[in-house]
Coordinates of C-alpha atoms and ligand atoms in Angstrom, one line a residue:
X1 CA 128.0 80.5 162.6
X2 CA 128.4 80.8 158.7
X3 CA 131.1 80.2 156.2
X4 CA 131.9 82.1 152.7
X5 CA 133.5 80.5 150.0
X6 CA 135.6 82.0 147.4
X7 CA 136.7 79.6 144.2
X8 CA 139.3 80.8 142.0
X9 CA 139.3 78.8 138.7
X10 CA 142.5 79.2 137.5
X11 CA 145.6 77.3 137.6
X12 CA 149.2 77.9 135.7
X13 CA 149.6 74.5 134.7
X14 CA 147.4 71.2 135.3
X15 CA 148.6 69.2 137.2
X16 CA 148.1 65.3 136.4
X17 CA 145.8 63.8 139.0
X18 CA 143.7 67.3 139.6
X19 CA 140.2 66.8 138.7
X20 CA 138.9 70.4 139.9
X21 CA 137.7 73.1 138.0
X22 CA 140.0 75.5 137.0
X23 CA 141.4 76.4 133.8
X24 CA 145.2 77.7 132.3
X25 CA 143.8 80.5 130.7
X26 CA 143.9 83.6 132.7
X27 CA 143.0 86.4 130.3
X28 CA 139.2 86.6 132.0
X29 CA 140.7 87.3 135.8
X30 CA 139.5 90.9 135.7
X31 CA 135.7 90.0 134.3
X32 CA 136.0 87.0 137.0
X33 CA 136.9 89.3 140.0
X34 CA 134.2 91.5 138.7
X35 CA 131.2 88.4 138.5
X36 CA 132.6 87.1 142.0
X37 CA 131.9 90.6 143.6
X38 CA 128.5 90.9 141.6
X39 CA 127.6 87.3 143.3
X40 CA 128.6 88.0 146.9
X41 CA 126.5 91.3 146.6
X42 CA 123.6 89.7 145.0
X43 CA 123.5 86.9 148.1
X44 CA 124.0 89.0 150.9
X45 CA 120.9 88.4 152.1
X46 CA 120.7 84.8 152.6
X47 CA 122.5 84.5 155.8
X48 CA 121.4 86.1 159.1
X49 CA 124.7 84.1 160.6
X50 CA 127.9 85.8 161.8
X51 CA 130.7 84.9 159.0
X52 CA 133.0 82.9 160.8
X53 CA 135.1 81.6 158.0
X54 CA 136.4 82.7 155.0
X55 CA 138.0 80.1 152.5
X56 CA 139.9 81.2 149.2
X57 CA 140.2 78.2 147.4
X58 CA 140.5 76.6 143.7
X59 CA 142.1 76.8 141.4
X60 CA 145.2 79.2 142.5
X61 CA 143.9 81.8 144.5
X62 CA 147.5 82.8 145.0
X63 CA 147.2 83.9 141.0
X64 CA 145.4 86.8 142.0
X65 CA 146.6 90.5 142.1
X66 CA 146.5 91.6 146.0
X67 CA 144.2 94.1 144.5
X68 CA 141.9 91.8 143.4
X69 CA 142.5 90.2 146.6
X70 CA 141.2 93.0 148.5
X71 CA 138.5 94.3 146.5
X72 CA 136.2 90.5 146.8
X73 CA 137.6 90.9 150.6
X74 CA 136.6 94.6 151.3
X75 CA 133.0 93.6 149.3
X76 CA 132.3 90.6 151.9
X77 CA 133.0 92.8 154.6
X78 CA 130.6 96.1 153.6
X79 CA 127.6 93.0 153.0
X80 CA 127.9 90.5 155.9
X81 CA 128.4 90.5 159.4
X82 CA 132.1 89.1 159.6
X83 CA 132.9 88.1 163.4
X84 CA 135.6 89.9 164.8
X85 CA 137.4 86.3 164.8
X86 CA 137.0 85.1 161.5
X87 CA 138.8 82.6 160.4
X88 CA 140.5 83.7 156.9
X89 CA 141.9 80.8 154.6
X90 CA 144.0 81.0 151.5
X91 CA 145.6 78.8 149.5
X92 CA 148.5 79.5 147.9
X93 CA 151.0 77.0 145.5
X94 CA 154.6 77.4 146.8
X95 CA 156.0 79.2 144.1
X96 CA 153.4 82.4 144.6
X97 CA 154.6 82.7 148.3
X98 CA 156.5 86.1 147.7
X99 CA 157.4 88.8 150.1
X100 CA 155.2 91.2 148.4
X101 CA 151.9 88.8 147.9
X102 CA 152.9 87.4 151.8
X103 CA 152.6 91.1 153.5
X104 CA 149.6 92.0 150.8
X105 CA 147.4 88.8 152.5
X106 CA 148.1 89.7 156.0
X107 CA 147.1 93.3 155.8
X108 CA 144.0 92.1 154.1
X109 CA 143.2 89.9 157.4
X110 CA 144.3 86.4 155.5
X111 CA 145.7 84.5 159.2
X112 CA 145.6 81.0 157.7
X113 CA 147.1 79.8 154.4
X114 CA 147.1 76.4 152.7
X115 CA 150.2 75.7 150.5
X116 CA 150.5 72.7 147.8
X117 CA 152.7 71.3 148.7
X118 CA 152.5 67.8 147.5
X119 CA 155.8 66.3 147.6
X120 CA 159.6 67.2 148.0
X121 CA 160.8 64.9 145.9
X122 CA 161.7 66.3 142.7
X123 CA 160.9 63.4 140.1
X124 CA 157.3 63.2 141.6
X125 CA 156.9 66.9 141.3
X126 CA 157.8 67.3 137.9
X127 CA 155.8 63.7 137.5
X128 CA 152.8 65.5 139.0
X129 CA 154.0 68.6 136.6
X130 CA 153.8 70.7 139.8
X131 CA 155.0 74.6 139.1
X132 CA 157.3 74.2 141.5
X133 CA 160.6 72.2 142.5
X134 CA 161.4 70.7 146.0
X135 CA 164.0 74.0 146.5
X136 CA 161.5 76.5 145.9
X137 CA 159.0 75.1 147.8
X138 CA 161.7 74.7 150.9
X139 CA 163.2 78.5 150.7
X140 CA 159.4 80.0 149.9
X141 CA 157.7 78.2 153.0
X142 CA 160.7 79.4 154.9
X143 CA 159.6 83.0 154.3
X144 CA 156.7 83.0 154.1
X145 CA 156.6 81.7 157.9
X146 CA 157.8 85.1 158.7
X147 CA 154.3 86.3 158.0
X148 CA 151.8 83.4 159.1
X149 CA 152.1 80.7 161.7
X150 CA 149.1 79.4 161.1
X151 CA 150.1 77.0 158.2
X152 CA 148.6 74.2 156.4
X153 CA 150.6 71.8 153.9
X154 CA 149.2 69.7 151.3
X155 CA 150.9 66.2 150.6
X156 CA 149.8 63.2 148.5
X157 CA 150.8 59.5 149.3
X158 CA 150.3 56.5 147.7
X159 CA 152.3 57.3 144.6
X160 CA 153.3 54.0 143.1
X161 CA 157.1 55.4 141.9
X162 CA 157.9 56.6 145.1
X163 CA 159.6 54.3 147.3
X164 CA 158.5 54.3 151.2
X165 CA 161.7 55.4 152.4
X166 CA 161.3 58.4 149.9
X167 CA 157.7 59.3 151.2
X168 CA 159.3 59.2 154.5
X169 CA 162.2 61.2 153.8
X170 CA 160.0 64.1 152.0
X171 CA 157.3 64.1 154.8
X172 CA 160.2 64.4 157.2
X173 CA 161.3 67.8 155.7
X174 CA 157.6 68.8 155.2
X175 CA 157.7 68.8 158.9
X176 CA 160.7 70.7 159.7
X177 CA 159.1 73.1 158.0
X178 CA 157.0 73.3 161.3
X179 CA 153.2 73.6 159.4
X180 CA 150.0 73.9 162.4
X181 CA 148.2 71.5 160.1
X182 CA 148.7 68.8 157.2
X183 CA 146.3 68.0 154.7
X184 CA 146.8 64.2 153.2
X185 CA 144.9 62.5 150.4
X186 CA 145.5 59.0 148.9
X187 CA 147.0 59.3 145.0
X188 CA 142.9 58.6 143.5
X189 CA 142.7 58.1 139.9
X190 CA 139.9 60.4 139.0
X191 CA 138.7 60.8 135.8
X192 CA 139.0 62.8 132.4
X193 CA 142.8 63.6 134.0
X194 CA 146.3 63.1 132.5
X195 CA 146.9 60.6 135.4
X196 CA 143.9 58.6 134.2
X197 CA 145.2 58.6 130.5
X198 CA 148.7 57.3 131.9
X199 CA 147.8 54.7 134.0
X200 CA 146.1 53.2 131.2
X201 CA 149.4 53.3 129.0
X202 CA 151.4 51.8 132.7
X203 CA 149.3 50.3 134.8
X204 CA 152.3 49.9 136.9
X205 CA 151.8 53.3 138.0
X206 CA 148.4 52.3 139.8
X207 CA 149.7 51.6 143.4
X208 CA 148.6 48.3 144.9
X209 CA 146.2 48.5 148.0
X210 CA 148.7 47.6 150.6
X211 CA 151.1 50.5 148.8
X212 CA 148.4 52.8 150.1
X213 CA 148.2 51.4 153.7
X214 CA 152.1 51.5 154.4
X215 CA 152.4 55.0 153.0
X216 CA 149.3 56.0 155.4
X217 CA 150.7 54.5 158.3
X218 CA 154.2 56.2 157.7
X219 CA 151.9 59.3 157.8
X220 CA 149.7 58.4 160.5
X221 CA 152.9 56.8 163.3
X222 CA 154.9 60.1 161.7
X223 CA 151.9 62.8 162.7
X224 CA 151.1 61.2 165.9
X225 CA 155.2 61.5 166.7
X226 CA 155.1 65.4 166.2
X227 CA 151.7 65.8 168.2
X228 CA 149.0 66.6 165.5
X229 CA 145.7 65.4 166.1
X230 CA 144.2 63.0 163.7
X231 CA 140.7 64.8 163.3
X232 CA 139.2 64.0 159.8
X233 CA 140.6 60.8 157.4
X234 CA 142.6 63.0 155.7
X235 CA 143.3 65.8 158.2
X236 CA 146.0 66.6 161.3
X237 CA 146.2 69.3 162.8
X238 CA 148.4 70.7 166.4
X239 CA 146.0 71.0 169.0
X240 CA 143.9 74.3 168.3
X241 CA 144.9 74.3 165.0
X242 CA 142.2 72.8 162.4
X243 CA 140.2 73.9 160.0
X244 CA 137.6 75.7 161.2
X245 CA 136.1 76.1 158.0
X246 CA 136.0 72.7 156.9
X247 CA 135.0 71.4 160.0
X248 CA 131.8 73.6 159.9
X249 CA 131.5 71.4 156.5
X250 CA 131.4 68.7 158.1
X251 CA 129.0 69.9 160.9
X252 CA 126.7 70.7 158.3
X253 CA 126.8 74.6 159.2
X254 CA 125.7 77.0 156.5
X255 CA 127.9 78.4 153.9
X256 CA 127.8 79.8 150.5
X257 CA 130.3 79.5 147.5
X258 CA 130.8 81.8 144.9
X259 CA 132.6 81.6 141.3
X260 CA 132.4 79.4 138.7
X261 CA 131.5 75.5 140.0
X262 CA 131.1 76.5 144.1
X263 CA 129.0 74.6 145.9
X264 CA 126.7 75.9 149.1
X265 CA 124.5 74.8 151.4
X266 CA 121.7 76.0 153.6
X267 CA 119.7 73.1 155.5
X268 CA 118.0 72.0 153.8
X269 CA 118.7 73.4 150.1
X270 CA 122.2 73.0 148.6
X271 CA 123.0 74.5 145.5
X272 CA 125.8 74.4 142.8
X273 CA 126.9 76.9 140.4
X274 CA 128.0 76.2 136.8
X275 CA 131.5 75.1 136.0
X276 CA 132.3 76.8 133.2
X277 CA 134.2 80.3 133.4
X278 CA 132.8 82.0 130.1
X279 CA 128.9 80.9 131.1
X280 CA 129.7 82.4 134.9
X281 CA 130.9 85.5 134.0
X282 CA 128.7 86.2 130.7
X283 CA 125.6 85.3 132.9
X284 CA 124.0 87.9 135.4
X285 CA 124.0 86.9 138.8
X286 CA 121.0 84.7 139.5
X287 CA 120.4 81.8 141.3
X288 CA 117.7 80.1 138.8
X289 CA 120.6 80.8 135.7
X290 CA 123.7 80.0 137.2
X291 CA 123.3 77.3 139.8
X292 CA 121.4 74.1 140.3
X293 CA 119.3 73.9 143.5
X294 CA 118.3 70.5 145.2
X295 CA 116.0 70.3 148.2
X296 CA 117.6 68.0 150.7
X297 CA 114.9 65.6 152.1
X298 CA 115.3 64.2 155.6
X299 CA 116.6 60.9 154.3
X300 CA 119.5 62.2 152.6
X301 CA 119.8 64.7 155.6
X302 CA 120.2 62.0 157.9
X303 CA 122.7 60.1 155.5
X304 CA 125.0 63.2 155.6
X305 CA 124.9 63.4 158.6
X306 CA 126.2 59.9 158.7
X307 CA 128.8 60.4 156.0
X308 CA 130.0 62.9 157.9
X309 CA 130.1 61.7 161.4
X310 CA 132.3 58.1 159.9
X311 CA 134.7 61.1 158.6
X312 CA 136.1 62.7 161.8
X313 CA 136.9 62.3 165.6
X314 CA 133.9 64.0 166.4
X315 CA 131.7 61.6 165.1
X316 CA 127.7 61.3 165.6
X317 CA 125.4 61.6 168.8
X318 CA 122.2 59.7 169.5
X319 CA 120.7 62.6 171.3
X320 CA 121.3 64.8 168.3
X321 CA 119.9 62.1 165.7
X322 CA 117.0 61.8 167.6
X323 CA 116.2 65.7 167.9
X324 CA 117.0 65.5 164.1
X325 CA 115.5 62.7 162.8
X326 CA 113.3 61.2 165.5
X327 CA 113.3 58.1 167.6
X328 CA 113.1 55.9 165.2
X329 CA 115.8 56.8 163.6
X330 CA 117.8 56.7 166.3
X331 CA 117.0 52.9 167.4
X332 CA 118.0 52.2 163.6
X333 CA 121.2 54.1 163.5
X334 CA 122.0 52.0 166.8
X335 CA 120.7 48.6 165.8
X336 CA 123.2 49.8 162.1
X337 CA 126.3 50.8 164.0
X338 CA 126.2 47.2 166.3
X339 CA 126.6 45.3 163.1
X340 CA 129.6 47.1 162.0
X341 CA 133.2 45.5 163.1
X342 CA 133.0 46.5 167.0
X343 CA 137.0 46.9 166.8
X344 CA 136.6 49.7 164.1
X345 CA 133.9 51.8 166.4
X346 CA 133.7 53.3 169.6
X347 CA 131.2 54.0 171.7
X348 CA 131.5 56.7 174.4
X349 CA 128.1 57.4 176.2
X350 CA 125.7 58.8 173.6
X351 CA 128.5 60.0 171.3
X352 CA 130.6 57.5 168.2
X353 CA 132.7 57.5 166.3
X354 CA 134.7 55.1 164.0
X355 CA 138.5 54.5 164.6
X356 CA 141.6 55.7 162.4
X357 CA 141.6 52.2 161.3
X358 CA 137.6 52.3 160.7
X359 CA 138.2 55.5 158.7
X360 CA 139.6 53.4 156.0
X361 CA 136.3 51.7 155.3
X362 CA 133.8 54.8 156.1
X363 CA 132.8 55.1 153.2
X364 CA 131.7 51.6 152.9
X365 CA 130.0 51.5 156.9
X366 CA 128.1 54.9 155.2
X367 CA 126.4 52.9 152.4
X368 CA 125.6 50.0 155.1
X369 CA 123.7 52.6 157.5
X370 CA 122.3 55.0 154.9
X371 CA 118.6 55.4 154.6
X372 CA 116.5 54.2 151.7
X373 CA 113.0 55.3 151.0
X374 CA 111.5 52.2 152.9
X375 CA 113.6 52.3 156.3
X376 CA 112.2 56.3 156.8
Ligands
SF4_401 S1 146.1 70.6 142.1 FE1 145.8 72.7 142.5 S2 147.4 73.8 141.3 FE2 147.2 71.7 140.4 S3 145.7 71.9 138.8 FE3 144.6 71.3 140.6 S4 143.8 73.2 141.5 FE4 145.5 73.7 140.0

């Protein structure tokens, strides 16, 4: 089971918080389509996997001519072995979702999109400078239902100006909309973004701690009302319904990324490509010239498999660590995990995993069971 990954780095507008790599210039589209095929070509041969998953993402993917579209997709599918069941991603922003793009992507095998969505509340949008309004977004998603079921919406919380009765009024309607799955991230101040630049100017705009928390348990009570599954910190899905892309992610299955500033991984080498648009297209299609390489050793195996198992409902397995990583590794992980706060983990025969509330400190349980050189 294998995953490809298509990055599409451009955007019509930044928006404030995004930290990504895209850029507002689109006059290289053609010579990018062109490099993207070139690289999916030149990698066919690194995996002997079925392709399971297919993930369009950026960037705007939805910025793309349906011919452009279908040229990278009929190129994947003369050099890899794509299961008959592939999963095919593709996100979209709200204000691309047109009848003629919609029936384009299905023909071309697309059967799951992911729409930015953010917010339905207007100030925030044009806050966020978001290319679309609250209406659009609305009458778009309502068409574009006609082609694809299989929805995911993208919201953001934690956003100091709007009031909690406001976030709960806008995730209401994002839920009439009736999407299969939600993606929800926390308001993070990364940086080298607008947002970063105007929180220094209003601090006020830098939501306090327990902003985040009520905003996440509107979400969380909200979800769990309409049936999705919590699976991943920031991810819900209806049962049957998640991301089977991401989740191979997060089971550390192969995958490789192509364009500018993708990211792929074969256990145990990862690699990165450079994120710059001009470099990736002028450069020919090698490994050594457009992507750093790092050999993954079995210490920082091990700790992603740890980061990853604190992230979802899954969770880790002894028996697996110790096929893994050995026994001694797995009499550490154990000896580790009954430290943490017992009412943030749970323990189910050979199989953990932390809670919804434990989710909120993963990150810091990670750092307390990662591996350094001397516990190996
Ligand atoms: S959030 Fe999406 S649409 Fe906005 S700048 Fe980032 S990649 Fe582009």
């Amino acid at each position: 089971m294998a995953g490809l990954y298509i990055h599409i780095p451009y955007c019509k507008k930044a928006c404030n918080y995004c930290n990504f790599h895209f850029s507002t210039i689109q006059d290289s589209k053609a010579e990018m389509v062109d490099a993207i095929v070139n690289e999916i070509i030149f990698q066919k041969n690194l995996l002997t996997e079925e392709i399971e998953t297919i993930y369009f993402g950026g960037g705007t993917p939805s910025l793309l001519s349906p011919a452009q579209i279908e040229y990278i997709l009929n190129t994947i599918h003369k050099n890899y072995q794509v299961s008959n069941r592939v999963e095919c991603s593709f996100e979209a922003n709200p204000d691309d979702l047109i009848k003629d793009n919609l029936s384009a992507w299905k023909e071309f095998g697309i059967n799951r999109l992911s729409i930015g969505v953010q917010s339905l509340n207007n100030p925030i949008l044009q806050w966020m400078n978001r290319t679309h309004t609250a209406q659009e977004a609305l009458q778009n998603i309502e068409i574009a239902k006609h082609y694809f079921t299989n929805f995911n919406l993208d919201v953001i919380y934690g956003i100091a100006q709007l009031s909690h009765q406001d976030f709960e009024f806008s995730l209401n309607q994002i839920l009439q909309l009736e999407p299969a799955h939600i993606s929800a991230y926390a308001l993070t101040i990364e940086p080298k973004t607008v947002l970063e630049k105007q929180v220094k100017q209003n601090p006020q705009w830098l939501a306090p701690d327990e902003w985040y928390l009520k905003q996440r348990t509107i979400l969380i009570e909200m979800l769990a009302q309409y049936h999705f599954e919590h699976y991943e910190v920031s991810n819900f899905s209806l049962p049957g319904f998640a991301s089977k892309h991401n989740t191979n992610y997060w089971l550390g299955k192969p995958y490789i990324g192509f364009g500018p500033a993708a990211h792929s991984f074969i256990n145990p080498k990862r690699w990165w490509n450079i994120a710059n648009n001009n470099s990736y297209i002028k450069h020919e299609v090698t490994l050594q010239k457009i992507s750093t390489v790092e050999e993954l050793n079995i210490q920082q195996q091990y700790n992603e498999y740890m980061m990853f198992a604190f992230r979802t409902a899954t969770g880790g397995n002894f028996i697996e660590i110790e096929k893994l990583f050995g026994e001694q590794i797995k009499n550490y992980t154990k000896d580790k995990l009954w430290s943490l706060n017992r009412s943030h983990i749970i323990f189910n025969g050979e199989q953990f995993r932390l809670t919804s509330e434990g989710w909120l400190w993963s990150d810091k349980y990670a750092v307390e069971v990662f591996l350094s050189g001397s516990a190996c």
